[in-house]
XYZ file of C-alpha atoms in Angstrom:
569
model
C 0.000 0.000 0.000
C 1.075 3.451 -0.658
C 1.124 5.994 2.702
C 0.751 9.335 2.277
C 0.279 12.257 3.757
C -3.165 12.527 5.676
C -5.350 14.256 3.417
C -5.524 18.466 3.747
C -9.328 19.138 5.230
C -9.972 21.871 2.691
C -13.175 23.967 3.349
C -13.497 26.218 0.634
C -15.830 25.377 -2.383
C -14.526 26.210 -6.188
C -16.948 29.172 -6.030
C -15.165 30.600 -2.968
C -12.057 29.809 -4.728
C -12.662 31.966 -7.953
C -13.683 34.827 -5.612
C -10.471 35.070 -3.675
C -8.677 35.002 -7.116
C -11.067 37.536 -8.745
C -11.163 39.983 -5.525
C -6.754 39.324 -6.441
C -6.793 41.129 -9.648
C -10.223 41.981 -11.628
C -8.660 42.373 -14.503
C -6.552 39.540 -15.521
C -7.644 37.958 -18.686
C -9.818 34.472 -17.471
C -11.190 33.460 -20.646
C -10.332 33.730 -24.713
C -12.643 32.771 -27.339
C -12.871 33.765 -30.802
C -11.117 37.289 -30.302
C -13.239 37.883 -27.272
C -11.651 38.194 -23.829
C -13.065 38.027 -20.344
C -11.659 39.602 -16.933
C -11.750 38.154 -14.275
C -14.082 40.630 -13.269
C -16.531 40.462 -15.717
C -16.802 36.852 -15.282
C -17.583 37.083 -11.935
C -20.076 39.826 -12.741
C -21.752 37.582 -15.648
C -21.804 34.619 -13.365
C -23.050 36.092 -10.239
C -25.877 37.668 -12.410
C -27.121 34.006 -14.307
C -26.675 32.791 -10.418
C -29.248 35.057 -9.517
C -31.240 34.282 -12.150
C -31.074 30.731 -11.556
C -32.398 31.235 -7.961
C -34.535 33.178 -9.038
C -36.233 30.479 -11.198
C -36.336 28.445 -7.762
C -32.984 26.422 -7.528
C -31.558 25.811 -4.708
C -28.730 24.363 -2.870
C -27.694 20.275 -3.620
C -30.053 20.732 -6.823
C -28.682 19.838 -10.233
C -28.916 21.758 -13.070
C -27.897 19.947 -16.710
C -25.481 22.365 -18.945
C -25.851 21.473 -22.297
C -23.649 24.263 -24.563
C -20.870 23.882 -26.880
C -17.769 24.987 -26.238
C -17.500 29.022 -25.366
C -17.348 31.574 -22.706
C -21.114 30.645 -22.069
C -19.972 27.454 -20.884
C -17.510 28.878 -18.082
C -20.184 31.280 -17.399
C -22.590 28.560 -16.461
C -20.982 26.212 -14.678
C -19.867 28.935 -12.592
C -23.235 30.023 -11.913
C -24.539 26.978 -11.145
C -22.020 26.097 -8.288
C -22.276 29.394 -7.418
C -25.862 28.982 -6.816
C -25.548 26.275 -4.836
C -26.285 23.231 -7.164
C -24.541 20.716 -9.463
C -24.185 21.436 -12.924
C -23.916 18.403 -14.823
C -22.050 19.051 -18.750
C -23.741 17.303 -21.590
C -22.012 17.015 -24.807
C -24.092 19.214 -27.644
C -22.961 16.725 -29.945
C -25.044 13.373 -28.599
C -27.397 12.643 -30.055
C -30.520 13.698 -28.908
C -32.031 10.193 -27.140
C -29.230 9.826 -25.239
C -29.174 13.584 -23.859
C -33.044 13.314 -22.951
C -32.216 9.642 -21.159
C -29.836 11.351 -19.208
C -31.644 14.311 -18.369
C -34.781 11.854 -17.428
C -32.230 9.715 -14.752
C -30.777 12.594 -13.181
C -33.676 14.539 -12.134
C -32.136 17.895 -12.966
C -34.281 20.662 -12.330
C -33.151 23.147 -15.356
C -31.297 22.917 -18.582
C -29.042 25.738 -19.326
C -28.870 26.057 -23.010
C -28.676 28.275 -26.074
C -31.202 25.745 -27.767
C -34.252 23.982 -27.474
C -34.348 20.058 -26.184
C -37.720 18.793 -27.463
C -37.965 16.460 -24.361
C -35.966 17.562 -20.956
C -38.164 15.463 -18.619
C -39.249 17.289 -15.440
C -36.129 19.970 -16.761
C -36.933 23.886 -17.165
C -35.215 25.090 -20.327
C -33.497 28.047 -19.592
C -31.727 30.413 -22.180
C -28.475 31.642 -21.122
C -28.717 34.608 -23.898
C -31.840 35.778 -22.654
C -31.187 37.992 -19.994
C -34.660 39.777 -20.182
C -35.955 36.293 -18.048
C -35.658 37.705 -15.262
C -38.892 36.423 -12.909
C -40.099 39.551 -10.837
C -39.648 39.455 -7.185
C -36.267 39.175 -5.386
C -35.216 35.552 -5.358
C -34.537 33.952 -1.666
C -30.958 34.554 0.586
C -28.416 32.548 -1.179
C -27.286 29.692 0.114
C -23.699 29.223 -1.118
C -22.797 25.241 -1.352
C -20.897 23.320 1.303
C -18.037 20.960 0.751
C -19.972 18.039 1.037
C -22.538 19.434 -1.465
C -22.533 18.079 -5.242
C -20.004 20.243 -7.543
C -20.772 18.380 -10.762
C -22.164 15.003 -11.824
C -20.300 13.326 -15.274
C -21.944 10.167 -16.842
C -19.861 7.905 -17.804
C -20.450 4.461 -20.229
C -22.441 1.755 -18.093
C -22.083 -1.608 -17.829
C -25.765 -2.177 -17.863
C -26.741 -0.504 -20.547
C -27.573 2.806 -19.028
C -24.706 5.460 -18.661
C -23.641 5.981 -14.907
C -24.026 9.572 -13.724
C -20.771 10.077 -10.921
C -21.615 12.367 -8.098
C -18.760 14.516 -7.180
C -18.600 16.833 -3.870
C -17.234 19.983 -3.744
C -14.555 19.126 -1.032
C -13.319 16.595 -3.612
C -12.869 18.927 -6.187
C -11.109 21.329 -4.452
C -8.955 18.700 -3.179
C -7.989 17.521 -6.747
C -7.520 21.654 -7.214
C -5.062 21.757 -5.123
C -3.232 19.256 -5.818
C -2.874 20.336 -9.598
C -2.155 23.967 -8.725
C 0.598 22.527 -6.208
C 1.955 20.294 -9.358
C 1.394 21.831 -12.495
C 3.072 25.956 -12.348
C 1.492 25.819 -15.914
C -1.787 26.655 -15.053
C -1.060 30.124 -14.144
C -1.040 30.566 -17.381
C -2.059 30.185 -20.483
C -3.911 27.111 -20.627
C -6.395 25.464 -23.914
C -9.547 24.236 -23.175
C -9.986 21.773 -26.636
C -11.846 18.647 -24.808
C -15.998 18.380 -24.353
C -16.615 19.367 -21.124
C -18.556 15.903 -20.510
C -15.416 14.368 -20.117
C -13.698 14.999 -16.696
C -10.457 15.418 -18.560
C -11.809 18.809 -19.119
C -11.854 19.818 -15.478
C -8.288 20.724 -14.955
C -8.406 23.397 -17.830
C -11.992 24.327 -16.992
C -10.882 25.367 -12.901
C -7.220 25.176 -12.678
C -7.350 28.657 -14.429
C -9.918 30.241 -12.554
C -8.045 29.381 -9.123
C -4.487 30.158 -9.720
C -5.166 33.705 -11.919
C -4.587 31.906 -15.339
C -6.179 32.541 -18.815
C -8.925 29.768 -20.191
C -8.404 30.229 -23.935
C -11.439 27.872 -25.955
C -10.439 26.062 -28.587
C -10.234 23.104 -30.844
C -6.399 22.083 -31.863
C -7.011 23.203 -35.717
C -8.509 26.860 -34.857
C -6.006 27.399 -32.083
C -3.594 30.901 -33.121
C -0.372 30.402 -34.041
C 2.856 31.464 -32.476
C 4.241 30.595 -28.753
C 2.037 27.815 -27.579
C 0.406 27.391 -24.065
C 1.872 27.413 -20.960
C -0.341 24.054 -19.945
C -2.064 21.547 -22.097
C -4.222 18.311 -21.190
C -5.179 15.369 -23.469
C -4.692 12.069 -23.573
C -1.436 10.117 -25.102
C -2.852 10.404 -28.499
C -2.939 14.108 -28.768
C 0.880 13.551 -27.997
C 1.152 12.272 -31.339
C -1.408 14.599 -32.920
C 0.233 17.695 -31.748
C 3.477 16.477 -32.833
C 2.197 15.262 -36.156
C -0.193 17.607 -37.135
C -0.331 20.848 -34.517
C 3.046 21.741 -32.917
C 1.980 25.108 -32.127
C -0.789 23.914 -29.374
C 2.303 22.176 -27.949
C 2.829 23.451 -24.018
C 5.520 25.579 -23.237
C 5.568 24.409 -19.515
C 3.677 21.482 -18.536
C 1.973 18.714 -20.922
C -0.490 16.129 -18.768
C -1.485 13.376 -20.185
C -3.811 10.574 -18.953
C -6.809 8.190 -19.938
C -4.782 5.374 -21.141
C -1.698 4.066 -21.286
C 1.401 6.067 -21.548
C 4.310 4.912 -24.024
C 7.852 6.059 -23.568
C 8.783 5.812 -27.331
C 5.516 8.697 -27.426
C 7.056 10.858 -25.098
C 10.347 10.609 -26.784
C 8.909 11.243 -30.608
C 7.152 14.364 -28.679
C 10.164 15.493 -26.220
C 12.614 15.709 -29.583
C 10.792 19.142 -30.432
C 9.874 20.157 -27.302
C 12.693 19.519 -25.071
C 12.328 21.845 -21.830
C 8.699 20.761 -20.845
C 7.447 18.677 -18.147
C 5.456 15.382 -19.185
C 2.868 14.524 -16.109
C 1.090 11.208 -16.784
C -1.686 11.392 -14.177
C -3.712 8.648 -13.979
C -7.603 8.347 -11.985
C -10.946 7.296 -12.770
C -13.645 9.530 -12.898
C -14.906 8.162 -9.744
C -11.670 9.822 -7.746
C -11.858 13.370 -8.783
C -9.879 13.870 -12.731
C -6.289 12.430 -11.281
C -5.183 10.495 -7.765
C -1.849 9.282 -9.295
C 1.017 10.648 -10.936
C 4.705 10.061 -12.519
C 6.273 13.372 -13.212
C 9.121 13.252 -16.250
C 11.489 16.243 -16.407
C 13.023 16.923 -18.941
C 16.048 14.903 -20.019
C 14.518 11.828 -17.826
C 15.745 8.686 -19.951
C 12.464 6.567 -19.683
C 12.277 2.600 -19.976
C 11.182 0.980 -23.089
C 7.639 0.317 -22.968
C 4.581 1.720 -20.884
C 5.865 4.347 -18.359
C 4.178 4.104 -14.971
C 1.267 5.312 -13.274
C 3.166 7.082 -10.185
C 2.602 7.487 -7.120
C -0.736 8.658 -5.180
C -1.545 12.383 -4.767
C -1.137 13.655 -1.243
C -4.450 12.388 0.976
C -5.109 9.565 -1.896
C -4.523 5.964 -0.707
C -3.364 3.492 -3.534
C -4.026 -0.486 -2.557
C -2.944 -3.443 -4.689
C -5.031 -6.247 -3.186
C -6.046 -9.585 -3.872
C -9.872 -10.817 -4.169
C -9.536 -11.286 -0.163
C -8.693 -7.890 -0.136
C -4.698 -8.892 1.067
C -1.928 -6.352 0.134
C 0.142 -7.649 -2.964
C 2.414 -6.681 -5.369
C 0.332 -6.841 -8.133
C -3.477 -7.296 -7.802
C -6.680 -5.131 -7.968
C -5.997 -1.171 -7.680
C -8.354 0.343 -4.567
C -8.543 3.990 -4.245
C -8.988 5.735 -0.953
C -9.118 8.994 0.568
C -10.482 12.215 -0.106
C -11.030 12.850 -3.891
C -13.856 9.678 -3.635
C -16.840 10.784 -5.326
C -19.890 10.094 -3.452
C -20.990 7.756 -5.649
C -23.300 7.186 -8.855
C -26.363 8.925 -9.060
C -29.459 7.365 -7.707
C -27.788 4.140 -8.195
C -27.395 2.671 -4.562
C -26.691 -0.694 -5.641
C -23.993 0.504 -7.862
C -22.752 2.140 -5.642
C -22.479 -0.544 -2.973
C -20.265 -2.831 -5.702
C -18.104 0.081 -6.302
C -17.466 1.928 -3.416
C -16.775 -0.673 -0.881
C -15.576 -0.587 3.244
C -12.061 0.244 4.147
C -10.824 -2.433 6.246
C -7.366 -0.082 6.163
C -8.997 3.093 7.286
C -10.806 4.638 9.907
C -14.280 3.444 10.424
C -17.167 4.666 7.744
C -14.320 5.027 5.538
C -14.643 3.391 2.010
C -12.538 2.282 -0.963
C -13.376 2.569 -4.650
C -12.940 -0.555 -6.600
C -11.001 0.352 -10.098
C -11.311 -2.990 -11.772
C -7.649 -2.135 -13.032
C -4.688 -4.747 -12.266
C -1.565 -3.077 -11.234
C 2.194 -4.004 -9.908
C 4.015 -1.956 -7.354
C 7.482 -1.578 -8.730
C 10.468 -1.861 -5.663
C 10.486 1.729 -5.756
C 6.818 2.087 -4.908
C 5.818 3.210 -8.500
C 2.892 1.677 -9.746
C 2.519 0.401 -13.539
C -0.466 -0.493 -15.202
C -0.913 -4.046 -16.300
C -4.810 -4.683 -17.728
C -8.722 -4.558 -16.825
C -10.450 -7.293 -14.875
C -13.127 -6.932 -16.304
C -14.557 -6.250 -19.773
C -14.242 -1.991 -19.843
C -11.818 -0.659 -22.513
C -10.326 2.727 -23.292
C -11.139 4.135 -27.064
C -8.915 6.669 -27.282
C -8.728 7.991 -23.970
C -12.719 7.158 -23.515
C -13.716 4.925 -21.186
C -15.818 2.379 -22.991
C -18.302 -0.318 -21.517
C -18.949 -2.808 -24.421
C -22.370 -3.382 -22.748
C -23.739 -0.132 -22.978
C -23.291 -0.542 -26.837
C -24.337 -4.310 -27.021
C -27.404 -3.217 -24.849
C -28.510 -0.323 -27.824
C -27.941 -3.001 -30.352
C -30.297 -5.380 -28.325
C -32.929 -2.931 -28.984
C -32.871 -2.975 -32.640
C -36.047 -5.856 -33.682
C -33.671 -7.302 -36.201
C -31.323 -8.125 -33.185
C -31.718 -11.316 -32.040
C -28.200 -11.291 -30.050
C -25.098 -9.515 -29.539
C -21.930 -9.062 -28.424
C -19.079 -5.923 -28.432
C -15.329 -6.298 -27.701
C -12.672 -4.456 -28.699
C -10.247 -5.947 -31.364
C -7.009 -4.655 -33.804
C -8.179 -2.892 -36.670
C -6.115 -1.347 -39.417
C -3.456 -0.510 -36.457
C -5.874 0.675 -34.193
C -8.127 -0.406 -31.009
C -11.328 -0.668 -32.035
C -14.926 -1.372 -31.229
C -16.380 -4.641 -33.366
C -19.931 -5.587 -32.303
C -21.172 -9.196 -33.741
C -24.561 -9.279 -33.898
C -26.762 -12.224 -34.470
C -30.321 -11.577 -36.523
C -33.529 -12.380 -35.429
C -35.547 -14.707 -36.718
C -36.748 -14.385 -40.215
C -34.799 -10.823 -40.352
C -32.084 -9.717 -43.067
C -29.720 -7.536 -41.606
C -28.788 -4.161 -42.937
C -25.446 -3.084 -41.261
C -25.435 0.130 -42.743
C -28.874 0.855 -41.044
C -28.026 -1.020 -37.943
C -25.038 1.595 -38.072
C -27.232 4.563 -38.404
C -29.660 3.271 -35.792
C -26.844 3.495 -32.911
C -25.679 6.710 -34.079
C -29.073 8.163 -33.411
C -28.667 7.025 -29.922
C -25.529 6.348 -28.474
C -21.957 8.777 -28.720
C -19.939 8.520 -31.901
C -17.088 6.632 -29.672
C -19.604 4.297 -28.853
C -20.371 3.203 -32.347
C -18.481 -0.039 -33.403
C -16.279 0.354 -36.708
C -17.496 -2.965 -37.939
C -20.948 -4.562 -37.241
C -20.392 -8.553 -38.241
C -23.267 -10.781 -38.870
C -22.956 -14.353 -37.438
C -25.404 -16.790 -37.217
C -24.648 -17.469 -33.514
C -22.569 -16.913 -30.185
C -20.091 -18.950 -29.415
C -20.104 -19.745 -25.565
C -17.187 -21.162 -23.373
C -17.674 -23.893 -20.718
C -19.211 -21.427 -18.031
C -22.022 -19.988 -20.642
C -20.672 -17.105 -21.432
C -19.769 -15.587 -24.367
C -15.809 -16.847 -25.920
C -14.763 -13.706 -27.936
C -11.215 -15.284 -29.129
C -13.685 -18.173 -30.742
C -15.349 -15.125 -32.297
C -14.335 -14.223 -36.598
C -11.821 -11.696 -37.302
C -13.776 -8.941 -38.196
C -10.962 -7.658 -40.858
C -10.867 -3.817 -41.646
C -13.337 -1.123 -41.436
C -14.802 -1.228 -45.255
C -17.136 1.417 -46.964
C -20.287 0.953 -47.657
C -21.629 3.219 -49.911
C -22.283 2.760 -53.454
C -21.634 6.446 -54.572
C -18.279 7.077 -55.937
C -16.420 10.573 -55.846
C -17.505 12.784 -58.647
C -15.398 15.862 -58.495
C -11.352 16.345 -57.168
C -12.535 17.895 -53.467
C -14.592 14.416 -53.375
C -11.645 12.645 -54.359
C -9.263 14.142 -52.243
C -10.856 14.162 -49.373
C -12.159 10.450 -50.404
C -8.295 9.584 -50.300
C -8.160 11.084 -47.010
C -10.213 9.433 -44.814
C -9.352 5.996 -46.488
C -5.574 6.721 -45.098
C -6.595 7.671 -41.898
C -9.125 4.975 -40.753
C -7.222 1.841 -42.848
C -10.158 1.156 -45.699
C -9.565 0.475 -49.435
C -12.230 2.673 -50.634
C -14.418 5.518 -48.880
C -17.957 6.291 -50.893
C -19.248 10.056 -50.458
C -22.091 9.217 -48.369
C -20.189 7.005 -45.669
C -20.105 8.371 -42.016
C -16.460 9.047 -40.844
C -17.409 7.595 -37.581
C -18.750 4.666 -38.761
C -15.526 3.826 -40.583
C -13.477 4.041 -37.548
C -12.973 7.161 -37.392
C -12.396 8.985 -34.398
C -12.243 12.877 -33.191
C -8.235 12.808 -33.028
C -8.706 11.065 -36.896
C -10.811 14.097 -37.648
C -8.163 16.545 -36.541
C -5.794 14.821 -38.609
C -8.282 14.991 -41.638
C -8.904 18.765 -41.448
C -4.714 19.515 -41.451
C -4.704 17.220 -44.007
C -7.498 18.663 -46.001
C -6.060 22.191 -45.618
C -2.802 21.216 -47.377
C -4.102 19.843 -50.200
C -6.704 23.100 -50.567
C -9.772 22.132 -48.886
C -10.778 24.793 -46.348
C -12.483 22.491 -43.227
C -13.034 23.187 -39.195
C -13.114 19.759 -37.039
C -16.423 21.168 -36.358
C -17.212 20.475 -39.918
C -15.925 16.947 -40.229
C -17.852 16.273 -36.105
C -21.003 17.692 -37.977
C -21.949 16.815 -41.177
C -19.589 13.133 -41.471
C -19.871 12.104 -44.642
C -17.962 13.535 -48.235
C -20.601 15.013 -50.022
C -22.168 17.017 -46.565
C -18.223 18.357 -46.717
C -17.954 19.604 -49.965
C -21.626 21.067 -49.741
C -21.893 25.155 -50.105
């Protein structure tokens, strides 16, 4: 087991926090977007005002209120006006498609949707418009009631194993412990920091608050629209955009402090990066949603010789308590990773029984405390370092993402041409990739193509498999379940569309996208996603695109997915 420190009671919420740093200097730059820049004081003014507003409407403290926005300075300004309310805010990804936003605004219960558009079903939800400023209800709204550490900060669903994304509750105290953690580790945030990830991913939390705290600048971007010349002081991604921003945008690379996390780390990718960018500090922070962003860490300096192979995990974060243990909960060397201590969220939303398998009794701690189950095998190294060896169960990482192949099998189940099915995660032209087999009902003639287009009306893009194989059963092993290695190669993504290019941008950018996901062919009317393709593959497309001529955004290529929606006026 790892000791540490015991963990720093910290009483102040992140609201409290950005006041201290905004009563520090007002005018400090918090937030770039688009050529339009926010001081710290007129953040705090906006905010405070939509806080008041919100009360106004009737929220109150430990209520949740579901953000759904893209991108902008609207975004800071409401999540900062929800906590500063006194409720959760929970981010929602503009991009999901529309069943799955309205299934998670139906589970959670939130009170209010902050939006700049309309969602056709929000449950119980209020709509609220965060541009219209002349809904203001009459009356004065009741004595605020500023949140408590032990009050709900934000809630982030995640991919469920049962077929129903898991919403994770996380307290205030735990989020200002994570806070101070990162502005202990990473100087960079003081900064100049890009904010280029959705915000329903809790990789977008350090960006999205580390700022705010430590009197650094929020500039929102995506990599390909980012300004050129010095780059950040402080970027966040995942080991992929190590490559990307090598590859395809080396002036997004940090200046400072690069942290990278989500899956695993190689060293030959932090070489490859550290050739051009010698002097900066690579942080590989590792932590499940469930423990606040990041509980581990492995700091490399600059000029650190690294291993071959995976570099480690680290070492727990000050008040975190890191336990390799065996099924009879026994300390090992390398076993099942337990997290204690004080970035534990509180658990999933209105999932008790969930919660019970997850968040289990600490037989190591004081009494009432708990442990959060990972479900990730690890060895502690003789110098107390941990490395990461594999899952014990069937959860995968797409790209930094965490994945639960039955949230995906479960959508498929739905379909009435589905008799039965089964997702795993399988080597595809040189990447990890989703492969769902699917078996047909009786009497029905699967379309894949419209099986294709029936999950991507209801489930993420990174949830939709890059091939969908037809079998005519399951194989099972000797205890029933389901033997994937008995399971067909699926071979390479392929296209299926029957329309052929007709003019050079088709071609080109035809060419393209067969290169980047591994296919022979690519037809104008096949989805990117469905292909293979993947948001870091559609970063690579747009630089791509741009050389050879073709003027594209990534929001572009996220939007419209197909050739001939591209080259469309």
């Amino acid at each position: 087991m790892t000791g540490t420190a015991p963990a720093v009671p910290n009483h102040l919420t992140v609201a409290e926090l950005f006041q201290q740093r905004v009563a520090r200097s007002p005018e400090a730059i918090a937030v770039v977007h688009k050529g339009i820049r926010l001081t710290y004081g007129a953040l705090d003014e906006r905010s405070m005002r939509l806080a008041h507003r919100l009360r106004a409407h009737g929220v109150r403290r430990g209520e949740l209120v579901a953000v759904l926005l893209d991108s902008s300075i609207d975004l800071i300004v409401a999540a900062l006006a929800v906590v500063r309310s006194g409720a959760g805010y929970i981010p929602l990804s503009v991009r999901d498609p529309l069943p799955r936003i309205e299934s998670i605004l139906r589970d959670a219960g939130a009170g209010f949707v902050l939006t700049d558009d309309q969602v056709p079903d929000a449950g119980r939800a209020r709509i609220l418009r965060i541009g219209d400023e002349a809904d203001n209800p009459r009356g004065t709204p009741g004595a605020a009631s500023p949140p408590t550490p032990h009050d709900i900060a934000y809630v982030i669903f995640t991919s469920g194993s049962t077929g129903r994304p898991k919403g994770v509750v996380i307290e205030h105290a735990a989020l200002a412990t994570y806070l101070s953690r990162a502005i202990e580790t990473y100087p960079g945030l003081a900064g100049r920091v890009l904010l280029h990830t959705s915000p329903s991913f809790d990789l977008a939390v350090t960006s999205m608050f580390g700022p705010l705290v430590t009197g650094g600048t929020i500039e929102i971007t995506t990599l390909d629209t980012a300004a050129g010349g010095p780059g950040p002081s402080l970027l966040k991604g995942t080991p992929a955009h190590m490559t990307l921003l090598r590859t395809e945008f080396p002036h997004c690379s940090p200046t400072a402090d690069l942290v990278v996390g989500g899956e695993a780390l190689l060293a030959s990718t932090v070489d490859a990066w550290r050739r051009d960018n010698p002097g900066v500090t690579v942080y590989n922070e590792y932590g499940p949603t469930e423990a606040t962003v990041g509980c581990c860490l492995h700091r490399i300096p600059p000029d650190t010789v690294l291993e071959p192979g995976a570099v480690p995990i680290g070492r727990a974060f000050d008040g975190t308590e890191l336990r390799t243990l065996d099924p009879e909960l026994r300390p090992v060397t390398v076993g099942e990773l337990y997290i204690a201590g004080a970035q534990l969220a509180r658990g999933y939303l209105d999932m008790p029984g969930r919660t019970a398998l997850a968040f289990v009794a600490d037989p190591f701690g004081p009494s009432g405390s708990r442990m959060y189950r990972t479900g990730d095998r690890v060895r502690r190294r003789g110098d107390d370092l941990l490395e990461f060896v594999e899952r014990i169960d069937d959860q995968v990482k797409i790209n930094g993402i965490r994945v639960e192949p039955a949230e995906v099998a479960d959508a498929l189940a739905r379909a009435d041409q589905v008799a039965a099915v089964a997702v795993t995660a399988r080597a595809q032209a040189g990447a990890r990739r989703l492969v769902a087999y699917v078996v047909p009902a009786a009497g029905a003639a699967l379309d894949t193509t419209a099986l294709r287009g029936y999950l991507l009306e209801r489930v993420p893009t990174h949830l939709v498999p890059a091939s969908i194989v037809v079998v005519d059963t399951l194989p099972l092993n000797t205890n029933g379940k389901v033997d994937f290695p008995a399971l067909p190669d699926p071979g390479d993504p392929y296209s299926e569309s029957n329309a052929d290019a007709r003019t050079a941008p088709e071609t080109v950018l035809c060419r393209l996208i067969a290169d980047l996901v591994g296919v022979e062919t690519v037809g104008i009317d096949d989805d990117f996603f469905a292909l293979g393709g993947t948001s870091l593959d559609a970063a690579r497309l747009v630089t791509r695109a741009r050389r050879d001529g073709l003027a594209l955004t990534l929001t572009d290529v996220l939007d419209k997915r197909t050739v001939r929606r591209l080259v469309e006026p």
